[in-house]
Amino acid sequence: MKPDNFEKKSVRKANNNKYNKRIVSLIALSAVVVSTCAVTKNISADNKEKSSNVSVELNVEKLERDKVKIELENFTPVIKSLQLSLKIDGNAKFREDSIKWLVESYADESSSDLKTHVKMGNDKKSMEIFIVSSEPLVKNGGTIEICEINVEKDSVGKSAYSIEANVNAEGESYSYVINDTNRQVSGIDMANLSEEKLTINSLPVISLKNSPATADGSIIVSKGDTFDAKSYIEVNDEEDGEISVDEVTVTGKVDTKKVGTYSIKYSVNDSEGDEVTLVQTVMVEEVNANNATPPTITINNNGQGDGKLVVTEGKVGNLLDLITAVDYLGRTINVNIEGNYDLNVAGEYKITLVATDRLGNESRKDIVLTVEKAPVVPDQPDQPDQPTQPDQPTQPDQPEQPGQPDAPSDGNTGDDESNQDSNKPGIPDGSGSANNNENNGTNNSTDNNGTNNNTTSNNITNTDSEKKNELPKTGQGVFYGVIVAIAAAIIGSGIYLVTKKKKK
């Protein structure tokens, strides 16, 4: 083959290999893309299915500016244990030390073993709730109350937030145990269905100004006067301070040309977007100012006289609680106090009470305010100590029992018996034959005693002989053991020498 043709075929083969590699790479890339799309589609479908099929419905209710209540709603299973995983979305975090448990079980208080625990995340924006009981958890109309807990801002700025289901390390949002079957159910299909955002925020306060134009909580307007609704109110907010009345919306109309009672509504939002409203009554009346009497001021002075007011230091928070004033129609109006005084310091203070109605009629009353020193409450005496119990007398020791006397030896016993017999008086007998018989009996007795003593001695000798015969047996066992050990050593050495020789 020519070199040129060989070179061309080599180049063509190399190109074909490169082309094949590109085809394979393209096919692999296509497979990856298709797989990714399929997985993404499945995940999307799963998430959509989970959001549309919520098994556990979480409800979060705002109780106060920084306090919420957590509960489960529309919950049908009867359960005896529960685990929830929650998190905060937004500029807020949980306060671990503020939790107040509301959950209860149907067990008697004396036998209830209900246990609760909360585990906070490091950033305090997530928490896991654990509830365990041997009896079913209390459920009212499908609602299980869990707890109340305070929240606080996580950083400076608006505090809008929501409490949502979280997924813990085990991949679960909730887990509970059914009471009847002890079957455990867990999942991630728990959600807070409310889309309302919560805030750590105090609502603004709309209030009527301290004005002669207000009486009994109503705005009083003379027939034919111009009515400016915003001039009668003021708005304050804990976070925003004073809010301009220009931010207030007024709905409702007042016709000052027609005597009657009207209702208007004030509405305002603070910087957090929280709204507050005030429904206010407006009265349009026709009164001849020349016929209106000045206000009447009344003091609740406990019979001290018209110009005196007596209080005890530290007992009254607001002096105006003891003073009232009414206008020409008997409606309560505001009272102002002129002069300096201190309700927490004993002494006498001269002050002036001033009340003015909407027509400009004014009443003034000078009084002496007496602040009496609070009586000293004696300390409670110390309770006497409880007497101590007397010591119990100790029990006397039991006397030792006397020891048993030693048994007499055989030899001494014989001697004693002989002595006792020899000391006994003999019975006199008049015949010699009788004496012979007695002597013979004595000899027989002596012979018998001799025989008995010999028998005892023989018994002792035999016992010692048996012991002496048994002692050598131990030596024989050791001897035979040594012989066996030596024989085993010789046989082992022979086997070792034979084996070594064969190897050579």
Coordinates of C-alpha atoms in Angstrom, one line a residue:
M1 CA 0.0 0.0 0.0
K2 CA 1.2 3.4 -0.8
P3 CA 2.3 5.6 2.0
D4 CA -0.2 8.3 0.9
N5 CA -3.1 6.0 1.0
F6 CA -2.1 4.6 4.4
E7 CA -1.8 8.1 5.8
K8 CA -5.2 9.0 4.4
K9 CA -6.8 6.0 6.0
S10 CA -5.2 6.7 9.3
V11 CA -6.5 10.3 9.2
R12 CA -9.9 9.1 8.2
K13 CA -9.9 6.5 11.1
A14 CA -8.9 9.2 13.6
N15 CA -11.6 11.5 12.4
N16 CA -14.2 8.7 12.6
N17 CA -13.1 8.0 16.2
K18 CA -13.4 11.7 17.1
Y19 CA -16.8 11.8 15.5
N20 CA -18.0 8.7 17.4
K21 CA -16.8 10.2 20.7
R22 CA -18.7 13.4 19.9
I23 CA -21.8 11.3 19.1
V24 CA -21.5 9.4 22.4
S25 CA -21.0 12.6 24.4
L26 CA -24.0 14.2 22.8
I27 CA -26.2 11.2 23.5
A28 CA -25.0 11.2 27.2
L29 CA -25.7 14.9 27.5
S30 CA -29.2 14.4 26.1
A31 CA -29.9 11.6 28.5
V32 CA -28.8 13.8 31.5
V33 CA -31.0 16.7 30.3
V34 CA -34.0 14.4 29.8
S35 CA -33.5 12.8 33.3
T36 CA -33.2 16.2 35.0
C37 CA -36.4 17.4 33.4
A38 CA -38.2 14.2 34.4
V39 CA -37.0 14.5 38.0
T40 CA -37.9 18.2 38.2
K41 CA -41.3 17.5 36.8
N42 CA -41.9 14.7 39.4
I43 CA -40.7 17.0 42.2
S44 CA -43.0 19.8 41.0
A45 CA -45.9 17.4 40.8
D46 CA -45.2 16.0 44.3
N47 CA -45.0 19.5 45.8
K48 CA -48.2 20.5 44.1
E49 CA -49.9 17.4 45.4
K50 CA -48.6 18.0 49.0
S51 CA -49.9 21.6 49.0
S52 CA -53.3 20.5 47.7
N53 CA -53.6 17.6 50.2
V54 CA -52.7 19.0 53.6
S55 CA -53.2 16.4 56.4
V56 CA -52.2 18.6 59.3
E57 CA -53.5 22.2 59.3
L58 CA -51.5 24.6 61.4
N59 CA -53.1 27.7 62.9
V60 CA -51.2 30.6 64.4
E61 CA -53.2 33.3 66.2
K62 CA -51.7 36.6 67.4
L63 CA -52.7 37.3 71.0
E64 CA -50.7 40.3 71.8
R65 CA -48.0 42.5 70.2
D66 CA -45.4 39.8 70.6
K67 CA -47.3 36.7 71.6
V68 CA -48.9 34.0 69.4
K69 CA -50.9 30.8 70.0
I70 CA -50.1 27.7 68.1
E71 CA -52.7 25.0 67.5
L72 CA -53.8 22.3 65.1
E73 CA -57.2 22.8 63.4
N74 CA -59.6 20.3 61.7
F75 CA -57.6 17.4 63.2
T76 CA -59.5 14.2 63.2
P77 CA -57.2 11.4 64.6
V78 CA -57.3 10.7 68.4
I79 CA -53.6 10.8 69.3
K80 CA -51.5 10.4 72.5
S81 CA -48.2 11.8 71.3
L82 CA -47.2 14.5 68.9
Q83 CA -44.1 16.0 67.3
L84 CA -44.1 19.2 65.3
S85 CA -41.3 21.0 63.4
L86 CA -41.9 24.8 62.9
K87 CA -40.0 27.7 61.6
I88 CA -40.4 31.5 61.2
D89 CA -40.3 33.2 57.8
G90 CA -39.6 36.9 58.2
N91 CA -37.9 39.3 60.6
A92 CA -38.7 37.5 63.9
K93 CA -37.5 34.7 66.2
F94 CA -38.9 32.7 69.0
R95 CA -38.2 33.4 72.7
E96 CA -37.5 30.0 74.3
D97 CA -38.0 31.1 77.9
S98 CA -41.6 32.4 77.2
I99 CA -43.4 29.2 76.2
K100 CA -46.6 28.4 78.0
W101 CA -48.1 24.9 77.4
L102 CA -51.8 24.7 76.6
V103 CA -51.9 21.0 75.6
E104 CA -53.8 18.6 77.9
S105 CA -54.6 14.9 78.1
Y106 CA -57.7 13.1 79.3
A107 CA -55.9 11.5 82.2
D108 CA -56.7 12.5 85.8
E109 CA -54.5 15.3 87.2
S110 CA -53.3 12.9 89.9
S111 CA -52.2 10.2 87.4
S112 CA -51.4 12.4 84.3
D113 CA -48.0 11.6 82.8
L114 CA -48.2 14.2 80.1
K115 CA -44.7 15.4 79.1
T116 CA -43.7 18.4 76.9
H117 CA -40.5 19.6 75.5
V118 CA -39.3 22.2 73.0
K119 CA -36.0 22.1 71.1
M120 CA -34.9 25.4 69.7
G121 CA -32.6 26.0 66.7
N122 CA -29.4 27.9 67.2
D123 CA -30.8 31.0 65.5
K124 CA -34.2 30.7 67.4
K125 CA -36.0 30.8 64.1
S126 CA -37.0 27.1 64.2
M127 CA -38.2 24.8 66.9
E128 CA -39.3 21.2 67.4
I129 CA -42.2 20.5 69.8
F130 CA -42.5 17.1 71.6
I131 CA -45.6 16.0 73.5
V132 CA -46.0 12.5 75.0
S133 CA -48.8 11.0 77.1
S134 CA -50.3 7.6 77.9
E135 CA -53.8 9.0 77.4
P136 CA -55.4 10.8 74.4
L137 CA -54.6 14.5 74.0
V138 CA -57.6 16.8 74.5
K139 CA -59.2 17.9 71.3
N140 CA -62.1 20.5 71.2
G141 CA -64.0 20.5 67.9
G142 CA -61.1 19.2 65.9
T143 CA -58.7 21.7 67.5
I144 CA -55.7 20.7 69.6
E145 CA -54.2 23.7 71.5
I146 CA -50.4 23.4 71.7
C147 CA -48.8 26.4 73.3
E148 CA -48.4 30.1 73.6
I149 CA -45.0 31.6 72.8
N150 CA -43.5 35.1 72.5
V151 CA -41.5 36.3 69.5
E152 CA -39.2 39.2 69.0
K153 CA -37.5 41.0 66.1
D154 CA -34.5 39.3 64.6
S155 CA -33.1 42.6 63.3
V156 CA -33.9 46.2 62.9
G157 CA -36.7 47.0 60.4
K158 CA -40.2 45.8 59.7
S159 CA -41.3 42.8 61.6
A160 CA -43.7 41.1 59.2
Y161 CA -43.4 37.3 59.6
S162 CA -45.3 34.0 59.5
I163 CA -44.9 30.6 61.3
E164 CA -44.7 27.7 58.9
A165 CA -44.1 24.0 58.8
N166 CA -40.5 23.0 58.8
V167 CA -38.7 19.7 57.8
N168 CA -36.5 18.3 60.5
A169 CA -33.3 16.1 60.1
E170 CA -35.5 13.0 59.7
G171 CA -37.3 14.6 56.8
E172 CA -40.5 15.0 58.7
S173 CA -42.7 18.0 59.5
Y174 CA -44.9 16.1 62.0
S175 CA -45.3 12.8 63.7
Y176 CA -48.0 11.4 65.9
V177 CA -49.1 8.1 67.5
I178 CA -52.7 7.0 67.2
N179 CA -54.2 6.1 70.6
D180 CA -56.1 2.9 69.8
T181 CA -53.5 1.2 67.6
N182 CA -50.2 2.7 68.7
R183 CA -49.5 3.2 65.0
Q184 CA -47.1 6.1 64.2
V185 CA -48.0 8.5 61.4
S186 CA -45.5 11.0 60.0
G187 CA -45.2 13.2 57.0
I188 CA -44.5 16.7 55.5
D189 CA -48.0 17.6 54.4
M190 CA -48.5 20.1 57.2
A191 CA -49.2 23.8 56.3
N192 CA -50.4 27.1 57.7
L193 CA -53.2 27.9 55.3
S194 CA -53.5 31.5 56.4
E195 CA -51.7 34.0 54.1
E196 CA -51.9 36.8 56.7
K197 CA -48.6 38.1 57.8
L198 CA -48.1 38.8 61.5
T199 CA -46.1 41.7 63.0
I200 CA -44.4 42.4 66.3
N201 CA -46.2 45.7 66.5
S202 CA -48.6 47.6 68.7
L203 CA -51.7 49.0 67.0
P204 CA -52.0 52.8 66.9
V205 CA -54.4 54.4 69.3
I206 CA -57.0 57.0 68.1
S207 CA -58.4 59.0 71.0
L208 CA -60.5 62.2 71.5
K209 CA -58.5 65.2 72.6
N210 CA -59.1 66.8 76.0
S211 CA -61.5 69.4 74.7
P212 CA -64.6 71.2 76.0
A213 CA -66.3 70.1 72.7
T214 CA -66.5 66.5 74.1
A215 CA -68.9 65.2 76.7
D216 CA -69.7 61.7 77.8
G217 CA -67.3 60.4 75.1
S218 CA -69.2 62.2 72.3
I219 CA -68.4 65.2 70.1
I220 CA -70.8 68.0 70.7
V221 CA -71.4 70.5 67.8
S222 CA -73.8 73.5 67.8
K223 CA -76.3 73.7 65.0
G224 CA -74.9 75.7 62.1
D225 CA -71.3 75.4 63.2
T226 CA -68.6 74.1 60.9
F227 CA -67.5 70.6 61.6
D228 CA -63.9 69.4 61.2
A229 CA -63.8 65.7 62.2
K230 CA -60.0 65.5 62.4
S231 CA -59.7 68.5 64.8
Y232 CA -61.2 66.4 67.6
I233 CA -58.7 63.5 67.6
E234 CA -55.1 62.6 68.1
V235 CA -53.2 59.4 67.1
N236 CA -50.3 57.8 68.9
D237 CA -48.3 54.6 68.2
E238 CA -45.8 52.8 70.4
E239 CA -43.3 52.3 67.6
D240 CA -44.1 55.3 65.4
G241 CA -44.8 57.9 68.1
E242 CA -47.4 60.5 67.2
I243 CA -49.1 60.0 63.8
S244 CA -50.3 63.0 61.9
V245 CA -54.1 63.3 61.6
D246 CA -53.5 63.9 57.9
E247 CA -52.9 60.1 57.7
V248 CA -56.4 59.4 59.1
T249 CA -59.3 58.5 56.9
V250 CA -62.8 59.6 57.9
T251 CA -65.9 58.0 56.6
G252 CA -69.5 59.1 57.4
K253 CA -71.2 62.5 57.2
V254 CA -72.4 65.0 59.8
D255 CA -75.1 67.6 58.8
T256 CA -74.6 70.5 61.2
K257 CA -77.7 72.2 59.9
K258 CA -79.9 69.4 61.3
V259 CA -80.1 68.6 65.0
G260 CA -79.4 64.9 65.7
T261 CA -76.9 62.2 66.5
Y262 CA -74.5 61.0 63.8
S263 CA -71.8 58.3 63.6
I264 CA -68.4 58.6 61.8
K265 CA -65.4 56.2 61.6
Y266 CA -61.7 57.1 61.8
S267 CA -59.1 54.7 60.2
V268 CA -55.3 54.9 60.2
N269 CA -52.4 52.6 59.4
D270 CA -49.0 52.6 61.1
S271 CA -45.7 52.0 59.4
E272 CA -46.0 48.3 59.8
G273 CA -49.3 48.4 57.9
D274 CA -51.5 47.5 60.9
E275 CA -54.8 49.3 60.8
V276 CA -57.0 50.6 63.6
T277 CA -60.4 52.1 63.6
L278 CA -62.6 54.2 65.9
V279 CA -66.3 54.7 65.6
Q280 CA -67.3 58.0 67.1
T281 CA -70.7 59.6 68.0
V282 CA -71.3 63.2 67.0
M283 CA -74.2 65.2 68.4
V284 CA -75.6 68.3 66.8
E285 CA -77.6 70.3 69.2
E286 CA -79.3 73.7 69.4
V287 CA -78.7 75.5 72.7
N288 CA -79.0 79.1 73.7
A289 CA -75.7 80.0 75.2
N290 CA -77.3 82.7 77.4
N291 CA -79.4 80.1 79.1
A292 CA -76.6 77.5 79.7
T293 CA -75.4 77.2 83.3
P294 CA -71.7 76.8 84.2
P295 CA -70.3 73.3 84.8
T296 CA -70.7 71.7 88.3
I297 CA -67.5 70.3 89.9
T298 CA -67.9 67.5 92.5
I299 CA -65.2 66.1 94.9
N300 CA -65.3 62.7 96.4
N301 CA -63.7 63.9 99.7
N302 CA -65.2 61.4 102.1
G303 CA -67.1 64.1 104.1
Q304 CA -64.0 66.3 104.6
G305 CA -65.7 69.5 103.4
D306 CA -66.2 71.1 100.1
G307 CA -62.8 72.7 99.9
K308 CA -60.8 69.7 101.1
L309 CA -59.5 66.5 99.5
V310 CA -57.7 63.9 101.7
V311 CA -55.8 61.0 100.3
T312 CA -53.1 58.5 101.6
E313 CA -49.7 58.7 100.1
G314 CA -49.1 56.0 97.4
K315 CA -52.8 54.9 97.4
V316 CA -54.2 57.0 94.6
G317 CA -52.8 56.9 91.0
N318 CA -54.8 59.6 89.3
L319 CA -56.4 62.4 91.3
L320 CA -59.0 63.0 88.6
D321 CA -60.5 59.7 89.5
L322 CA -61.9 61.5 92.6
I323 CA -63.2 64.5 90.8
T324 CA -66.1 64.9 88.3
A325 CA -67.7 67.7 86.4
V326 CA -70.9 67.9 84.4
D327 CA -72.2 70.5 81.8
Y328 CA -75.5 72.3 81.5
L329 CA -77.2 69.0 80.3
G330 CA -75.6 66.9 83.0
R331 CA -73.1 65.3 80.7
T332 CA -69.6 64.5 82.1
I333 CA -66.9 66.8 80.9
N334 CA -63.2 67.1 81.5
V335 CA -61.6 68.7 84.5
N336 CA -58.1 70.3 84.6
I337 CA -56.0 70.7 87.7
E338 CA -53.8 73.8 88.2
G339 CA -51.0 73.7 90.8
N340 CA -48.3 71.3 91.9
Y341 CA -48.8 68.3 94.1
D342 CA -47.2 64.8 94.7
L343 CA -49.5 62.0 95.7
N344 CA -46.5 60.0 97.0
V345 CA -45.2 62.6 99.4
A346 CA -47.2 63.5 102.6
G347 CA -48.2 67.2 103.0
E348 CA -50.7 69.8 102.1
Y349 CA -51.1 71.2 98.6
K350 CA -53.2 74.1 97.3
I351 CA -54.7 73.3 93.9
T352 CA -57.4 74.7 91.6
L353 CA -60.0 72.6 89.7
V354 CA -61.2 74.0 86.3
A355 CA -64.0 72.7 84.1
T356 CA -65.2 74.4 80.9
D357 CA -68.1 73.4 78.7
R358 CA -68.2 73.7 74.9
L359 CA -69.9 77.0 75.1
G360 CA -67.0 78.5 77.0
N361 CA -68.7 78.5 80.4
E362 CA -66.0 77.9 83.1
S363 CA -66.1 76.8 86.7
R364 CA -63.1 77.0 89.1
K365 CA -62.8 75.6 92.6
D366 CA -59.8 76.1 95.0
I367 CA -59.2 73.2 97.4
V368 CA -56.6 72.0 99.8
L369 CA -55.2 68.6 98.9
T370 CA -53.9 66.7 102.0
V371 CA -51.7 63.7 101.4
E372 CA -51.5 61.8 104.7
K373 CA -48.6 59.6 105.6
A374 CA -49.3 55.9 105.1
P375 CA -49.6 54.0 108.3
V376 CA -46.7 51.7 109.2
V377 CA -47.6 48.1 109.1
P378 CA -45.9 46.2 111.9
D379 CA -43.8 43.3 110.8
Q380 CA -45.2 39.9 111.4
P381 CA -43.5 38.1 114.3
D382 CA -41.3 35.2 113.5
Q383 CA -42.9 31.9 113.8
P384 CA -41.5 29.9 116.8
D385 CA -39.4 26.9 115.9
Q386 CA -41.0 23.6 116.1
P387 CA -39.9 21.6 119.2
T388 CA -37.5 18.8 118.4
Q389 CA -38.6 15.2 119.1
P390 CA -36.9 13.7 122.2
D391 CA -34.3 11.1 121.7
Q392 CA -35.6 7.5 122.0
P393 CA -34.0 5.6 125.0
T394 CA -31.5 3.1 123.9
Q395 CA -32.3 -0.6 124.4
P396 CA -30.2 -2.3 127.1
D397 CA -27.7 -4.9 125.9
Q398 CA -28.8 -8.5 126.3
P399 CA -26.7 -10.4 128.9
E400 CA -24.5 -13.0 127.5
Q401 CA -25.7 -16.6 127.7
P402 CA -23.7 -18.7 130.1
G403 CA -21.4 -21.3 128.4
Q404 CA -22.2 -25.0 128.5
P405 CA -20.1 -26.9 131.1
D406 CA -17.5 -29.3 129.7
A407 CA -18.4 -33.0 129.7
P408 CA -16.4 -35.1 132.2
S409 CA -13.8 -37.5 130.9
D410 CA -14.4 -41.3 131.0
G411 CA -11.7 -42.0 133.6
N412 CA -12.9 -39.3 136.0
T413 CA -16.4 -40.5 135.6
G414 CA -15.5 -44.0 136.7
D415 CA -13.7 -42.7 139.7
D416 CA -16.5 -40.4 140.6
E417 CA -18.9 -43.2 140.4
S418 CA -16.6 -45.4 142.4
N419 CA -16.3 -42.7 145.0
Q420 CA -20.0 -42.2 145.1
D421 CA -20.6 -45.9 145.5
S422 CA -18.0 -46.1 148.3
N423 CA -19.5 -43.3 150.2
K424 CA -23.0 -44.9 150.1
P425 CA -23.8 -46.6 153.4
G426 CA -24.1 -50.4 153.2
I427 CA -27.3 -52.3 154.0
P428 CA -26.7 -54.5 157.1
D429 CA -27.4 -58.2 156.6
G430 CA -27.3 -60.8 159.4
S431 CA -26.2 -63.8 157.3
G432 CA -22.8 -64.7 156.1
S433 CA -24.2 -66.1 153.0
A434 CA -25.5 -62.9 152.1
N435 CA -22.1 -61.3 152.5
N436 CA -20.5 -63.9 150.2
N437 CA -23.0 -63.1 147.6
E438 CA -22.3 -59.4 147.9
N439 CA -18.6 -60.1 147.6
N440 CA -19.1 -62.2 144.6
G441 CA -21.3 -59.5 143.0
T442 CA -18.5 -57.0 143.7
N443 CA -16.0 -59.2 142.0
N444 CA -18.2 -59.7 139.0
S445 CA -18.6 -56.0 138.7
T446 CA -14.9 -55.5 138.9
D447 CA -14.4 -58.0 136.2
N448 CA -16.9 -56.4 134.0
N449 CA -15.3 -53.0 134.4
G450 CA -12.0 -54.4 133.5
T451 CA -13.5 -55.9 130.4
N452 CA -15.1 -52.6 129.4
N453 CA -11.8 -50.7 129.8
N454 CA -10.0 -53.1 127.6
T455 CA -12.6 -52.8 124.9
T456 CA -12.2 -49.0 124.9
S457 CA -8.5 -49.2 124.6
N458 CA -8.7 -51.6 121.7
N459 CA -11.0 -49.3 119.8
I460 CA -8.6 -46.3 120.1
T461 CA -5.7 -48.5 118.9
N462 CA -7.6 -49.7 115.9
T463 CA -8.5 -46.2 114.8
D464 CA -4.9 -45.0 115.0
S465 CA -3.8 -48.0 113.0
E466 CA -6.3 -47.2 110.2
K467 CA -5.0 -43.6 110.0
K468 CA -1.5 -44.8 109.8
N469 CA -2.3 -47.2 107.0
E470 CA -4.0 -44.4 104.9
L471 CA -1.2 -41.8 105.1
P472 CA 1.2 -43.6 102.6
K473 CA -1.5 -43.5 99.9
T474 CA -0.7 -39.8 99.2
G475 CA 3.0 -40.6 98.7
Q476 CA 2.1 -43.4 96.3
G477 CA 0.0 -40.9 94.2
V478 CA 2.8 -38.5 93.8
F479 CA 5.2 -41.3 93.0
Y480 CA 3.1 -42.6 90.2
G481 CA 2.5 -39.1 88.8
V482 CA 6.3 -38.5 88.6
I483 CA 6.8 -41.9 86.8
V484 CA 4.1 -41.0 84.2
A485 CA 5.7 -37.5 83.6
I486 CA 9.2 -39.0 83.1
A487 CA 7.8 -41.6 80.7
A488 CA 6.0 -38.9 78.7
A489 CA 9.2 -36.9 78.5
I490 CA 11.2 -39.9 77.2
I491 CA 8.6 -40.8 74.6
G492 CA 8.4 -37.1 73.4
S493 CA 12.2 -36.9 73.1
G494 CA 12.2 -40.1 71.0
I495 CA 9.6 -38.9 68.7
Y496 CA 11.5 -35.6 68.3
L497 CA 14.8 -37.4 67.4
V498 CA 13.1 -39.7 64.9
T499 CA 11.3 -36.8 63.2
K500 CA 14.6 -34.8 63.0
K501 CA 16.4 -37.7 61.5
K502 CA 13.8 -38.2 58.8
K503 CA 14.1 -34.5 57.8
K504 CA 17.8 -34.9 57.4

